[in-house]
mmCIF file of C-alpha atoms in Angstrom:
data_model
loop_
_atom_site.group_PDB
_atom_site.id
_atom_site.type_symbol
_atom_site.label_atom_id
_atom_site.label_comp_id
_atom_site.label_asym_id
_atom_site.label_seq_id
_atom_site.Cartn_x
_atom_site.Cartn_y
_atom_site.Cartn_z
ATOM 1 C CA MET A 41 4.190 -3.952 42.945
ATOM 2 C CA GLU A 42 0.827 -6.611 43.082
ATOM 3 C CA ARG A 43 -1.206 -4.332 44.997
ATOM 4 C CA VAL A 44 -0.398 -1.173 43.306
ATOM 5 C CA PHE A 45 -1.130 -2.901 40.020
ATOM 6 C CA SER A 46 -4.251 -5.019 41.261
ATOM 7 C CA ALA A 47 -6.087 -1.150 41.913
ATOM 8 C CA ILE A 48 -4.816 -0.038 38.093
ATOM 9 C CA ASN A 49 -6.829 -3.406 37.207
ATOM 10 C CA LYS A 50 -10.084 -2.551 39.264
ATOM 11 C CA HIS A 51 -9.804 0.715 38.060
ATOM 12 C CA LYS A 52 -9.999 -0.392 34.693
ATOM 13 C CA GLN A 53 -13.003 -2.756 35.047
ATOM 14 C CA ASN A 54 -14.696 -0.040 36.196
ATOM 15 C CA VAL A 55 -13.922 2.893 33.489
ATOM 16 C CA LEU A 56 -15.162 0.170 31.423
ATOM 17 C CA GLU A 57 -18.507 0.436 32.086
ATOM 18 C CA HIS A 58 -18.507 4.512 30.829
ATOM 19 C CA LYS A 59 -21.384 5.646 28.463
ATOM 20 C CA LEU A 60 -18.518 6.522 26.114
ATOM 21 C CA PHE A 61 -17.345 3.027 25.184
ATOM 22 C CA GLN A 62 -20.791 1.839 25.444
ATOM 23 C CA ASP A 63 -22.641 4.286 23.060
ATOM 24 C CA VAL A 64 -19.071 4.649 20.553
ATOM 25 C CA LYS A 65 -20.965 1.980 18.553
ATOM 26 C CA LYS A 66 -23.860 4.379 17.530
ATOM 27 C CA ILE A 67 -21.505 6.533 15.510
ATOM 28 C CA THR A 68 -22.805 5.669 11.702
ATOM 29 C CA ARG A 69 -20.788 5.694 8.636
ATOM 30 C CA GLU A 70 -22.497 9.175 7.230
ATOM 31 C CA ASN A 71 -21.164 10.645 10.089
ATOM 32 C CA VAL A 72 -17.522 9.034 10.993
ATOM 33 C CA ILE A 73 -16.265 11.925 9.033
ATOM 34 C CA GLU A 74 -17.492 14.985 11.065
ATOM 35 C CA LYS A 75 -16.704 13.017 13.913
ATOM 36 C CA MET A 76 -13.012 12.670 12.899
ATOM 37 C CA ASN A 77 -12.952 16.116 12.020
ATOM 38 C CA ILE A 78 -14.039 17.212 15.584
ATOM 39 C CA TRP A 79 -11.641 14.769 17.626
ATOM 40 C CA ALA A 80 -8.484 14.771 15.273
ATOM 41 C CA PRO A 81 -7.192 18.420 16.294
ATOM 42 C CA LEU A 82 -7.856 18.032 20.088
ATOM 43 C CA PHE A 83 -4.934 15.854 20.046
ATOM 44 C CA VAL A 84 -2.235 18.010 18.620
ATOM 45 C CA HIS A 85 -1.603 19.457 22.090
ATOM 46 C CA LEU A 86 -2.070 15.816 23.966
ATOM 47 C CA THR A 87 -0.269 13.684 21.744
ATOM 48 C CA MET A 88 3.527 16.304 21.897
ATOM 49 C CA THR A 89 2.302 16.774 25.885
ATOM 50 C CA PHE A 90 2.545 12.254 25.747
ATOM 51 C CA ARG A 91 5.937 12.759 24.139
ATOM 52 C CA ASP A 92 7.562 15.267 26.735
ATOM 53 C CA ILE A 93 5.957 13.656 29.755
ATOM 54 C CA ASN A 94 8.030 10.501 28.314
ATOM 55 C CA GLN A 95 11.184 12.480 27.095
ATOM 56 C CA MET A 96 11.433 14.307 30.480
ATOM 57 C CA PHE A 97 9.831 12.395 32.940
ATOM 58 C CA TYR A 98 9.779 8.623 32.588
ATOM 59 C CA HIS A 99 12.959 8.021 30.461
ATOM 60 C CA PHE A 100 15.705 7.659 32.198
ATOM 61 C CA PRO A 101 19.326 9.288 30.755
ATOM 62 C CA ASN A 102 21.422 6.724 32.447
ATOM 63 C CA PRO A 103 19.742 4.110 33.303
ATOM 64 C CA LYS A 104 20.629 1.708 35.970
ATOM 65 C CA ASN A 105 19.073 -1.405 35.695
ATOM 66 C CA ASN A 106 16.695 -3.954 33.604
ATOM 67 C CA LEU A 107 14.023 -2.122 35.200
ATOM 68 C CA GLN A 108 14.749 1.916 34.664
ATOM 69 C CA LYS A 109 15.891 -0.190 31.050
ATOM 70 C CA ALA A 110 12.080 -1.829 30.697
ATOM 71 C CA ILE A 111 10.972 1.813 31.313
ATOM 72 C CA ASN A 112 13.221 3.235 28.598
ATOM 73 C CA ALA A 113 12.502 1.420 26.054
ATOM 74 C CA HIS A 114 8.550 1.812 26.719
ATOM 75 C CA ALA A 115 9.148 5.084 26.642
ATOM 76 C CA GLU A 116 11.388 5.658 23.423
ATOM 77 C CA VAL A 117 8.695 4.118 21.890
ATOM 78 C CA ASP A 118 6.106 6.084 22.998
ATOM 79 C CA SER A 119 7.903 9.246 22.123
ATOM 80 C CA THR A 120 6.852 8.849 18.056
ATOM 81 C CA HIS A 121 3.020 7.994 18.132
ATOM 82 C CA TRP A 122 2.834 11.697 17.423
ATOM 83 C CA ASN A 123 4.048 10.823 14.212
ATOM 84 C CA MET A 124 1.657 8.353 13.498
ATOM 85 C CA LEU A 125 -1.235 11.395 14.446
ATOM 86 C CA LYS A 126 0.649 13.819 11.698
ATOM 87 C CA THR A 127 0.177 11.280 9.492
ATOM 88 C CA ASP A 128 -3.798 11.081 9.970
ATOM 89 C CA LEU A 129 -4.524 14.981 10.373
ATOM 90 C CA GLN A 130 -3.243 14.948 6.281
ATOM 91 C CA THR A 131 -4.890 11.606 5.982
ATOM 92 C CA LEU A 132 -8.301 14.252 6.904
ATOM 93 C CA GLY A 133 -7.335 16.590 5.002
ATOM 94 C CA ILE A 134 -7.072 18.802 8.228
ATOM 95 C CA TYR A 135 -2.602 18.873 8.336
ATOM 96 C CA ASN A 136 -3.018 21.407 5.297
ATOM 97 C CA ASP A 137 -5.451 23.845 6.867
ATOM 98 C CA VAL A 138 -2.626 25.430 8.731
ATOM 99 C CA LYS A 139 -0.763 28.105 6.810
ATOM 100 C CA ASN A 140 1.127 29.524 9.512
ATOM 101 C CA TYR A 141 2.071 29.687 13.297
ATOM 102 C CA GLY A 142 -1.335 31.463 13.766
ATOM 103 C CA ASP A 143 -3.639 29.157 12.786
ATOM 104 C CA ALA A 144 -1.381 25.862 14.647
ATOM 105 C CA MET A 145 -2.445 28.228 17.851
ATOM 106 C CA ASP A 146 -5.421 28.679 17.156
ATOM 107 C CA MET A 147 -5.897 25.162 16.577
ATOM 108 C CA ILE A 148 -3.529 23.415 19.113
ATOM 109 C CA TRP A 149 -4.836 25.910 21.421
ATOM 110 C CA LEU A 150 -8.768 26.413 21.217
ATOM 111 C CA ASP A 151 -10.813 26.904 23.483
ATOM 112 C CA ALA A 152 -12.499 23.397 22.770
ATOM 113 C CA GLY A 153 -10.044 21.662 24.194
ATOM 114 C CA ALA A 154 -9.349 22.845 27.231
ATOM 115 C CA PRO A 155 -10.628 20.165 29.507
ATOM 116 C CA ILE A 156 -8.456 18.201 27.542
ATOM 117 C CA ARG A 157 -4.838 19.931 28.020
ATOM 118 C CA ASN A 158 -6.169 20.108 31.382
ATOM 119 C CA TYR A 159 -6.694 16.538 31.248
ATOM 120 C CA MET A 160 -2.888 16.448 29.887
ATOM 121 C CA TYR A 161 -1.568 18.734 32.384
ATOM 122 C CA SER A 162 -2.566 16.650 35.021
ATOM 123 C CA ALA A 163 -0.315 13.808 33.679
ATOM 124 C CA ILE A 164 2.564 16.164 34.196
ATOM 125 C CA ILE A 165 1.753 17.081 37.808
ATOM 126 C CA ARG A 166 1.546 12.915 39.178
ATOM 127 C CA ALA A 167 4.784 12.508 36.108
ATOM 128 C CA GLN A 168 6.694 15.280 37.889
ATOM 129 C CA MET A 169 5.549 13.460 41.692
ATOM 130 C CA CYS A 170 7.385 10.880 40.498
ATOM 131 C CA GLY A 171 11.086 11.583 40.717
ATOM 132 C CA GLU A 172 13.873 8.874 40.928
ATOM 133 C CA ASN A 173 11.567 6.470 41.792
ATOM 134 C CA THR A 174 11.545 3.401 39.294
ATOM 135 C CA PHE A 175 8.750 2.088 40.920
ATOM 136 C CA LEU A 176 6.817 5.199 41.217
ATOM 137 C CA ARG A 177 7.330 5.876 36.959
ATOM 138 C CA MET A 178 6.127 2.236 36.610
ATOM 139 C CA THR A 179 2.496 3.031 38.190
ATOM 140 C CA ALA A 180 2.418 6.310 36.273
ATOM 141 C CA MET A 181 3.430 4.883 33.047
ATOM 142 C CA GLU A 182 1.282 1.689 33.971
ATOM 143 C CA ALA A 183 -2.420 3.667 35.026
ATOM 144 C CA GLY A 184 -1.576 5.758 31.754
ATOM 145 C CA GLU A 185 -0.836 2.639 29.337
ATOM 146 C CA THR A 186 -3.720 1.221 30.431
ATOM 147 C CA THR A 187 -5.990 3.790 29.809
ATOM 148 C CA VAL A 188 -4.472 4.496 26.216
ATOM 149 C CA LYS A 189 -4.797 1.078 25.210
ATOM 150 C CA MET A 190 -8.859 1.293 26.513
ATOM 151 C CA PHE A 191 -9.499 4.300 24.318
ATOM 152 C CA PHE A 192 -7.212 3.693 21.552
ATOM 153 C CA ASN A 193 -9.107 -0.124 21.152
ATOM 154 C CA THR A 194 -12.001 1.955 21.353
ATOM 155 C CA THR A 195 -11.020 4.092 18.150
ATOM 156 C CA LYS A 196 -10.365 1.159 16.159
ATOM 157 C CA TYR A 197 -14.086 1.315 15.150
ATOM 158 C CA ILE A 198 -14.216 4.133 14.174
ATOM 159 C CA ALA A 199 -11.299 4.083 12.413
ATOM 160 C CA GLU A 200 -12.638 1.033 10.893
ATOM 161 C CA LEU A 201 -15.998 2.754 10.168
ATOM 162 C CA TYR A 202 -13.569 5.421 8.497
ATOM 163 C CA GLU A 203 -12.111 2.841 5.502
ATOM 164 C CA GLN A 204 -15.492 2.017 4.974
ATOM 165 C CA GLU A 205 -16.705 5.847 3.936
ATOM 166 C CA THR A 206 -13.374 6.562 2.559
ATOM 167 C CA GLY A 207 -10.701 3.662 1.705
ATOM 168 C CA LYS A 208 -8.663 5.912 3.555
ATOM 169 C CA GLN A 209 -6.517 3.855 7.039
ATOM 170 C CA LEU A 210 -6.112 6.043 9.920
ATOM 171 C CA HIS A 211 -2.975 4.850 11.878
ATOM 172 C CA TYR A 212 -2.788 6.914 15.454
ATOM 173 C CA PHE A 213 -6.555 6.178 16.007
ATOM 174 C CA GLY A 214 -6.440 2.584 13.945
ATOM 175 C CA ASN A 215 -4.594 -0.450 14.660
ATOM 176 C CA GLN A 216 -0.572 0.700 13.936
ATOM 177 C CA HIS A 217 -0.989 2.600 17.068
ATOM 178 C CA ILE A 218 -2.774 -0.051 19.522
ATOM 179 C CA ASP A 219 -0.565 -2.307 18.025
ATOM 180 C CA SER A 220 2.085 -0.348 19.015
ATOM 181 C CA GLU A 221 1.214 -0.372 22.894
ATOM 182 C CA VAL A 222 0.904 -3.799 23.002
ATOM 183 C CA ASP A 223 3.738 -5.175 21.057
ATOM 184 C CA ASN A 224 6.392 -2.874 22.911
ATOM 185 C CA ALA A 225 3.760 -3.733 26.945
ATOM 186 C CA VAL A 226 6.680 -3.187 29.418
ATOM 187 C CA ASP A 227 6.748 -6.811 31.521
ATOM 188 C CA LEU A 228 4.613 -6.335 33.936
ATOM 189 C CA LEU A 229 6.446 -9.628 35.603
ATOM 190 C CA ILE A 230 9.945 -8.000 36.770
ATOM 191 C CA PHE A 231 8.376 -5.575 39.143
ATOM 192 C CA GLU A 232 5.487 -7.257 40.795
ATOM 193 C CA GLN A 233 6.484 -8.966 43.033
ATOM 194 C CA LYS A 234 8.958 -5.884 44.574
ATOM 195 C CA GLU A 235 8.533 -4.622 47.367
ATOM 196 C CA LEU A 236 8.052 -1.227 48.039
ATOM 197 C CA ASN A 237 8.227 0.692 51.540
ATOM 198 C CA GLN A 238 5.117 2.082 52.708
ATOM 199 C CA GLU A 239 5.641 5.882 51.516
ATOM 200 C CA THR A 240 6.491 4.471 48.162
ATOM 201 C CA LEU A 241 3.342 2.576 48.355
ATOM 202 C CA GLU A 242 0.817 4.967 49.252
ATOM 203 C CA LYS A 243 1.742 7.594 46.836
ATOM 204 C CA ALA A 244 2.139 4.934 44.379
ATOM 205 C CA LEU A 245 -1.576 4.260 44.984
ATOM 206 C CA TYR A 246 -2.898 8.289 45.447
ATOM 207 C CA ILE A 247 -1.330 8.191 41.523
ATOM 208 C CA VAL A 248 -3.250 5.597 40.180
ATOM 209 C CA ASP A 249 -6.446 7.229 41.984
ATOM 210 C CA ALA A 250 -5.577 10.483 40.475
ATOM 211 C CA HIS A 251 -4.644 9.569 37.126
ATOM 212 C CA PHE A 252 -8.503 7.289 36.802
ATOM 213 C CA ASP A 253 -10.085 10.127 38.005
ATOM 214 C CA LYS A 254 -8.864 12.324 35.331
ATOM 215 C CA PHE A 255 -9.846 9.747 32.715
ATOM 216 C CA GLN A 256 -12.953 10.037 33.398
ATOM 217 C CA HIS A 257 -13.549 13.442 33.266
ATOM 218 C CA PHE A 258 -12.079 13.415 29.616
ATOM 219 C CA LEU A 259 -14.209 10.480 28.710
ATOM 220 C CA ASP A 260 -16.823 12.499 30.070
ATOM 221 C CA TYR A 261 -15.651 15.962 27.572
ATOM 222 C CA LYS A 262 -15.043 13.349 24.860
ATOM 223 C CA TYR A 263 -18.695 11.956 25.463
ATOM 224 C CA SER A 264 -19.969 15.164 25.012
ATOM 225 C CA ILE A 265 -17.950 16.007 22.192
ATOM 226 C CA THR A 266 -19.236 13.311 20.276
ATOM 227 C CA PHE A 267 -23.077 13.125 21.385
ATOM 228 C CA PRO A 268 -23.563 16.547 21.952
ATOM 229 C CA ASP A 269 -27.273 15.840 21.936
ATOM 230 C CA LYS A 270 -27.109 13.154 24.833
ATOM 231 C CA ASP A 271 -27.971 12.969 28.125
ATOM 232 C CA GLN A 272 -24.083 11.650 29.978
ATOM 233 C CA SER A 273 -26.005 10.795 34.124
#
């Protein structure tokens, strides 16, 4: 697994150069509410799909060893993070805008969110590829966890601006979410020295490459709706 984790880290270093991570500091207190009202609804589908991925594809119903138990422990925690988003939607004043099923459907499946839904559907495909293989599940999970931590370490800045502007705390986009990710991280050391056969290794490296490729597109889209007047080149 050492080669797999090394590949994840290499991708991470490259993605950290993305303009979203650089330009997010240009968001100001004066426009943070507008930005959060654009961002937050697009995370409803993402968050609930992430919950399903953890419960349906990563979690082992009958874990047979410490590796599978470690994966389960993290998957169970990640499956609860949607509650933080629900709280943030209430704080943002968006929660009560949904009066009926039609409103909910319009918000969750609005055209503006299609690129983000596409990102999550690709995550489902990779999760399904793992089958019952513990090491492939760990690969897909850790690739995802790496990008989650990168992204939500960035949203902490926006949550801080929002609190400065309104006096209200955000949890999903703020410290509570990222702290949960860090505090409940899988112990990679128990996986690192495990030897993978060639077929599993090749599939694992493909999952890593595919994940970061899709994450790049995700960041590109987030940048385009956050800074619509800027050139992404």
